[in-house]
Coordinates of C-alpha atoms in Angstrom, one line a residue:
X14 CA 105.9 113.9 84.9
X15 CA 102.9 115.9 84.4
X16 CA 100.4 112.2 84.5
X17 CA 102.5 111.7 88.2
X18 CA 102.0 114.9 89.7
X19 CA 98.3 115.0 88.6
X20 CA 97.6 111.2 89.9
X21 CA 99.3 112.5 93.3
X22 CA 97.7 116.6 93.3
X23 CA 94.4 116.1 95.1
X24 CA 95.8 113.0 97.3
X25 CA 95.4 114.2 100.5
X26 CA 91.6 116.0 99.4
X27 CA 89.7 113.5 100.5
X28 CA 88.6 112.3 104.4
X29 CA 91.1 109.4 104.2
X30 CA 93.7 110.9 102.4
X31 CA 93.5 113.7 105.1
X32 CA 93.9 111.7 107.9
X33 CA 96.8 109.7 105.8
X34 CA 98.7 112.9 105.7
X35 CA 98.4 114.3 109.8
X36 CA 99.2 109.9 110.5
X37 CA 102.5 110.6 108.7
X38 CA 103.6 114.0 109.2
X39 CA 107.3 114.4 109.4
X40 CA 106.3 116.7 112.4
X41 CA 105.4 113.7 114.5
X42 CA 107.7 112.3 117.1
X43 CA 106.0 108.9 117.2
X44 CA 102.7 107.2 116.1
X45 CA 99.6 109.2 117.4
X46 CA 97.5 105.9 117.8
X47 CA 94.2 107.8 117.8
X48 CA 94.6 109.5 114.8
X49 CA 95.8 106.2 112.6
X50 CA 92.6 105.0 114.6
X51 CA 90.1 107.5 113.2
X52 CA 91.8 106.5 109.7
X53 CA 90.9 103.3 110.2
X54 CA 87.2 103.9 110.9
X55 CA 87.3 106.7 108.3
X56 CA 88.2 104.0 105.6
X57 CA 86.0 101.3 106.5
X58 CA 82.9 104.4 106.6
X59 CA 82.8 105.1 103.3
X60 CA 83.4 103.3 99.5
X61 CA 86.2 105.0 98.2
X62 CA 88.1 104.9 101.8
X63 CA 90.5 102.5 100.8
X64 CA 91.4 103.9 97.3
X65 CA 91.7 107.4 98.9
X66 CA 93.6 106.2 101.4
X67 CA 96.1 104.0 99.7
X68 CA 96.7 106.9 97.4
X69 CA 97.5 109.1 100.1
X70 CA 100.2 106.2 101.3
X71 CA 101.4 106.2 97.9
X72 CA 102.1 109.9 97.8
X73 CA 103.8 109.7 101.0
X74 CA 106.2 107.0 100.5
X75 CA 107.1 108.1 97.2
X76 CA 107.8 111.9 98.8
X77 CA 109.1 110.7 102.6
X78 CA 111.8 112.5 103.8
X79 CA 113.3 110.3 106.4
X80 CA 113.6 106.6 108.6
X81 CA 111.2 108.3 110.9
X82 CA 108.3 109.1 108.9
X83 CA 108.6 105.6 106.7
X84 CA 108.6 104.4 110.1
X85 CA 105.1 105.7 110.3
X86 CA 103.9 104.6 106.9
X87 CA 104.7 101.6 107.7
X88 CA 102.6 102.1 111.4
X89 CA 99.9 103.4 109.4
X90 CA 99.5 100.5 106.6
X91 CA 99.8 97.3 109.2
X92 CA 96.7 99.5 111.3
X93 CA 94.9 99.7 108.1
X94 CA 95.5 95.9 107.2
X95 CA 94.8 94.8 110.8
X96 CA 91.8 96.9 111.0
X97 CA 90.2 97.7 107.2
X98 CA 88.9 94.6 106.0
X99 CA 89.3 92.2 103.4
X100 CA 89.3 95.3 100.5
X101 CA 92.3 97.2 102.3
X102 CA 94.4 94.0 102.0
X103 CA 93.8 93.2 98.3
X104 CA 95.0 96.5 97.7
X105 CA 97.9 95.9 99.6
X106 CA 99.0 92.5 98.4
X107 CA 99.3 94.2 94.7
X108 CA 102.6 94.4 92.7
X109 CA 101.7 98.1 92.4
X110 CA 100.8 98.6 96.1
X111 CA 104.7 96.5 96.8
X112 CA 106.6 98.2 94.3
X113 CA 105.7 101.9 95.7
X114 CA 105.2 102.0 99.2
X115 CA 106.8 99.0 100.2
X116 CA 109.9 98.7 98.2
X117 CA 110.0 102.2 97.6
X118 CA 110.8 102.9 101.5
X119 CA 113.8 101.0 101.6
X120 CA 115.6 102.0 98.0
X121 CA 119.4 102.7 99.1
X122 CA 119.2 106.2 98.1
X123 CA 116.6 106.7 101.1
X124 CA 119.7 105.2 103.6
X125 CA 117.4 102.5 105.4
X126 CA 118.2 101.5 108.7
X127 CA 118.7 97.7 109.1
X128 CA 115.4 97.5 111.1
X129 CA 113.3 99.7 109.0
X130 CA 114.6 96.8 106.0
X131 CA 113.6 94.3 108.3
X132 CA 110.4 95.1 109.1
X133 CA 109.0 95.9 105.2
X134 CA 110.6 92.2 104.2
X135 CA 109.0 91.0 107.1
X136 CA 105.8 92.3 106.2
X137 CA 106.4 91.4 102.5
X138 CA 107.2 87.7 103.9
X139 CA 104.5 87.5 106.0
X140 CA 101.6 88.7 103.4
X141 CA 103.1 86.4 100.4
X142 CA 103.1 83.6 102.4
X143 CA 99.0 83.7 103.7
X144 CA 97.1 81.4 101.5
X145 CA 95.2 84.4 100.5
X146 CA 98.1 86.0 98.8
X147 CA 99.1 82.7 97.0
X148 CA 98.6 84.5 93.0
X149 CA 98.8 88.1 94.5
X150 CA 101.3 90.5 92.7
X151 CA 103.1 90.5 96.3
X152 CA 103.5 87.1 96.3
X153 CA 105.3 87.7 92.8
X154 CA 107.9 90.5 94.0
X155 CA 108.5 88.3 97.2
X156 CA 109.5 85.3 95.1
X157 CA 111.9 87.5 92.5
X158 CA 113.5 88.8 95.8
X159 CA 114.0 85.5 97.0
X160 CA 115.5 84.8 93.7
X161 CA 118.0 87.5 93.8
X162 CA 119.1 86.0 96.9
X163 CA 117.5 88.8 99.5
X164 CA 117.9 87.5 102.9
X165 CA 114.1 87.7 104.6
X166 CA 113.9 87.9 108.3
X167 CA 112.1 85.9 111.0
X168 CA 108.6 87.1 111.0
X169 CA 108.6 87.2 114.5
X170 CA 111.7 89.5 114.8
X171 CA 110.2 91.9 112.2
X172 CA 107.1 92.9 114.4
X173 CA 104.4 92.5 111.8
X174 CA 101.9 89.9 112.3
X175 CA 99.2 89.4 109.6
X176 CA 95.7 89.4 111.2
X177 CA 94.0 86.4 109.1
X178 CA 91.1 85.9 107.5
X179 CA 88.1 86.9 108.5
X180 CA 86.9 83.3 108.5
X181 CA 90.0 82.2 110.7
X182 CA 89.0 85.0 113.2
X183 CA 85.0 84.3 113.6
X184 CA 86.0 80.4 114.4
X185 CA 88.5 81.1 116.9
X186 CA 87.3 80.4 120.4
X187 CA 87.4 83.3 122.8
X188 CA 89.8 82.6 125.5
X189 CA 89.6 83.9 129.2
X190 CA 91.5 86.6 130.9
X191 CA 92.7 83.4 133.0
X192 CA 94.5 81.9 130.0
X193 CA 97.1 84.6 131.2
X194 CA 98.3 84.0 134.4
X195 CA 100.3 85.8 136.6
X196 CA 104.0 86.0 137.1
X197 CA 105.1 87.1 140.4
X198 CA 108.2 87.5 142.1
X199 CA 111.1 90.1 141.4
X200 CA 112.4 90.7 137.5
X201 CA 113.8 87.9 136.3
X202 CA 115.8 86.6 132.9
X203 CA 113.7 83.8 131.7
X204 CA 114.5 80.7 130.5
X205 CA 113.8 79.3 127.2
X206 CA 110.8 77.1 128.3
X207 CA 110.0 80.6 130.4
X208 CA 110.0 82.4 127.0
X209 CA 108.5 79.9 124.9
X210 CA 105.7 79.8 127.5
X211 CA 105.4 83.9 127.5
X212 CA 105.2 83.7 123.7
X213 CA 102.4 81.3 124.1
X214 CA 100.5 83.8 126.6
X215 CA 100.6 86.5 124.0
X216 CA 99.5 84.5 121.0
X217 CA 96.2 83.9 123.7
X218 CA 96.1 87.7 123.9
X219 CA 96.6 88.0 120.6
X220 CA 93.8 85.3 119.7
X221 CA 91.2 87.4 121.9
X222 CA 92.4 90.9 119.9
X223 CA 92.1 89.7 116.4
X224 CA 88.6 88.4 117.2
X225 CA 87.5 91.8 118.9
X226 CA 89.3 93.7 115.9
X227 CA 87.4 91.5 113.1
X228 CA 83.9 92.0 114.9
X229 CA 85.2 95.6 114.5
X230 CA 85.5 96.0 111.3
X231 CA 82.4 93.8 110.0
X232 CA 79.7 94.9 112.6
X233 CA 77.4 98.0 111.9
X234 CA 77.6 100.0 114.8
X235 CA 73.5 100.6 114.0
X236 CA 72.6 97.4 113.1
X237 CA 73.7 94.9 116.2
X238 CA 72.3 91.9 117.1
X239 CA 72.5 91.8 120.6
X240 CA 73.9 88.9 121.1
X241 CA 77.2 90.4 119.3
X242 CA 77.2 93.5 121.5
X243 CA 77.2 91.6 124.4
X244 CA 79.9 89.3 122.8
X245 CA 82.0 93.0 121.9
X246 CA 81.6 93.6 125.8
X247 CA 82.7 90.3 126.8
X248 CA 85.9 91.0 124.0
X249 CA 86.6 94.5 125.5
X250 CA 86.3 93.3 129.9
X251 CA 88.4 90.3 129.0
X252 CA 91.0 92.1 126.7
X253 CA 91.0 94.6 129.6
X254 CA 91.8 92.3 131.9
X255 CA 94.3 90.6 130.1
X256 CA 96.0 94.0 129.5
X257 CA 96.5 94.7 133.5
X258 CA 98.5 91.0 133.7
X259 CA 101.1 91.8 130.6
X260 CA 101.7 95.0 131.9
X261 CA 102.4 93.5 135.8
X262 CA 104.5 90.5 133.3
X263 CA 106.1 93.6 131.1
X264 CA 107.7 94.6 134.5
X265 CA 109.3 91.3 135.9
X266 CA 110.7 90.1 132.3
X267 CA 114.4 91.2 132.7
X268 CA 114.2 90.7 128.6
X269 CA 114.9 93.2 125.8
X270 CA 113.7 91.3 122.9
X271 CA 110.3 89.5 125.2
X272 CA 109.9 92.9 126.2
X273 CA 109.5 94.6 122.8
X274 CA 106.9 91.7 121.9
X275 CA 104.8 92.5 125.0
X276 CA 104.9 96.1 123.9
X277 CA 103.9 95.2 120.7
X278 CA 100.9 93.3 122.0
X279 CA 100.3 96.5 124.0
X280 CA 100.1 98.6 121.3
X281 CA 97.5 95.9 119.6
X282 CA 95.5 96.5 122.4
X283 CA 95.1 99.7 123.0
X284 CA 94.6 100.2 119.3
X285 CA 91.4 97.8 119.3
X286 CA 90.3 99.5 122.7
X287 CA 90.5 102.9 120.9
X288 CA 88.0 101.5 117.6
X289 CA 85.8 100.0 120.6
X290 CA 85.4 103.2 122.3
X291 CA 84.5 105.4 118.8
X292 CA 82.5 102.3 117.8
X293 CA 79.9 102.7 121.2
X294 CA 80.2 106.4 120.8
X295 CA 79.2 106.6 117.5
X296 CA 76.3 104.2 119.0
X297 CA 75.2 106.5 121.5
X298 CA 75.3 110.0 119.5
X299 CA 73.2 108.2 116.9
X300 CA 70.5 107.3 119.7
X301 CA 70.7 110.0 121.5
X302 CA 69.9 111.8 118.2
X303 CA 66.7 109.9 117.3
X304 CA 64.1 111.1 119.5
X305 CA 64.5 114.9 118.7
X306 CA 64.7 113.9 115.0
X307 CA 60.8 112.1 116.2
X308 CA 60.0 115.1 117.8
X309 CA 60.6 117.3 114.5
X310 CA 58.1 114.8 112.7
X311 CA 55.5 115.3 115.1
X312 CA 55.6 119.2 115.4
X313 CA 55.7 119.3 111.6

């Protein structure tokens, strides 16, 4: 007991591990976005960022006190795997890492809801079966649950969608905010081909976000070429753009379950608009900065 409580004591201590704690308070109401946000940058800042971090999600789950705030674990590790890199999701796709946050959220004696089950097997599902997690210790749990004859849902239904490698993202073409047309007329209930069509303009969306995200997370905000800034601002106008048409589409889809997946998609965006906007701020205190640091040379 002793070795536990001193492994978890100084957990929330560090900058990550801070911002861990105030992403998952049980004070919240809902996810504040720009808080999980500045954990994200916070992690991928610094070395230890993704240790600290994941031990301050470790101490959480293992002391959460209700659906609510796993809810927001759960919020606050697929950010971190979308957003932190290829180092943030080894650590995740370990036995450890599945064992206690993952599994530990939806023991019995925590009560889980049916969705808050559904979305950690989805996200167990969905990491085991990327190519990167092929000999992971995740890949191991998720193969002894399948064993004991747990039921695993559609990915899709579960809401988690695993953000690929960063090779997959850098070769993916960048599509226009035209690849997302317009729906117009009243609300309407779609038809399957109406659906299957939606899905296909939100996988486009999609597409654009994981390619702005990656460029996100690998980019120096001090060392740019420019012809990746000016991609970034191509990423951020289009992504913009593509934003206005879901919402307008969000409105005529007379659809709960469509309707959640735009939301979803939403959420994405505004999330990568969010790690844009602290990325060219960061940008412009640090040059705004340089000539009175000059300035101090000279008058010494």
């Amino acid at each position: 007991m002793e070795r536990v409580q001193s492994m978890f004591s100084n957990a929330y201590g560090s900058p990550a591990g801070h911002l861990v704690e105030r992403a998952t308070s049980s004070n919240l109401e809902s996810e504040d976005w720009s808080v999980i946000m500045e954990l994200c940058d916070t992690i991928n800042a610094y070395g230890d960022g993704t240790k600290d971090a994941v031990k301050a999600i470790k101490k959480r789950s293992a002391g959460h006190k209700s659906p609510k705030q796993a809810s927001l674990i759960l919020s606050v590790v697929e950010a971190c795997i979308k957003n932190c890199g290829e180092l943030f999701y080894n650590a995740v796709i370990t036995k450890e890492f599945c064992s206690d946050v993952l599994m530990k959220i939806i023991q019995p004696k925590n009560n889980p809801s049916q969705a808050l089950q559904d979305r950690v097997l989805g996200m167990i599902k969905t990491l085991a079966e990327d190519t990167r997690a092929s000999h992971s210790g995740l890949k191991q749990v998720y193969m002894e649950l399948q064993e004991k004859g747990i039921t695993f849902p559609d990915i899709k239904a579960s809401g988690f969608q695993n953000p690929g490698s960063k090779s997959d993202t850098k070769n993916q073409p960048l599509a226009t905010a035209g690849s997302v047309p317009y729906y117009t007329g009243g609300v309407i209930n779609p038809s399957p081909q109406q659906i299957a069509k939606v899905r296909k303009d939100l996988g486009v969306v999609l597409g654009n976000v994981r390619v702005f995200s990656d460029m996100l997370t690998h980019l120096n905000p001090l060392n740019c070429d420019d012809p990746d800034l000016k991609l970034l601002h191509e990423l951020n106008r289009t992504c913009k753009a593509m934003q206005q048409r879901i919402v307008e589409l969000m409105e005529q889809i007379g659809n709960e379950e469509i309707t959640m997946e735009i939301l979803a998609v939403n959420d994405d965006l505004n999330n990568v608009f969010l790690r844009y906007e602290r990325f060219e701020k960061f940008r412009a205190n640090y040059s705004e900065s340089q000539p009175a640091e000059v300035n101090d040379l000279i008058d010494l």
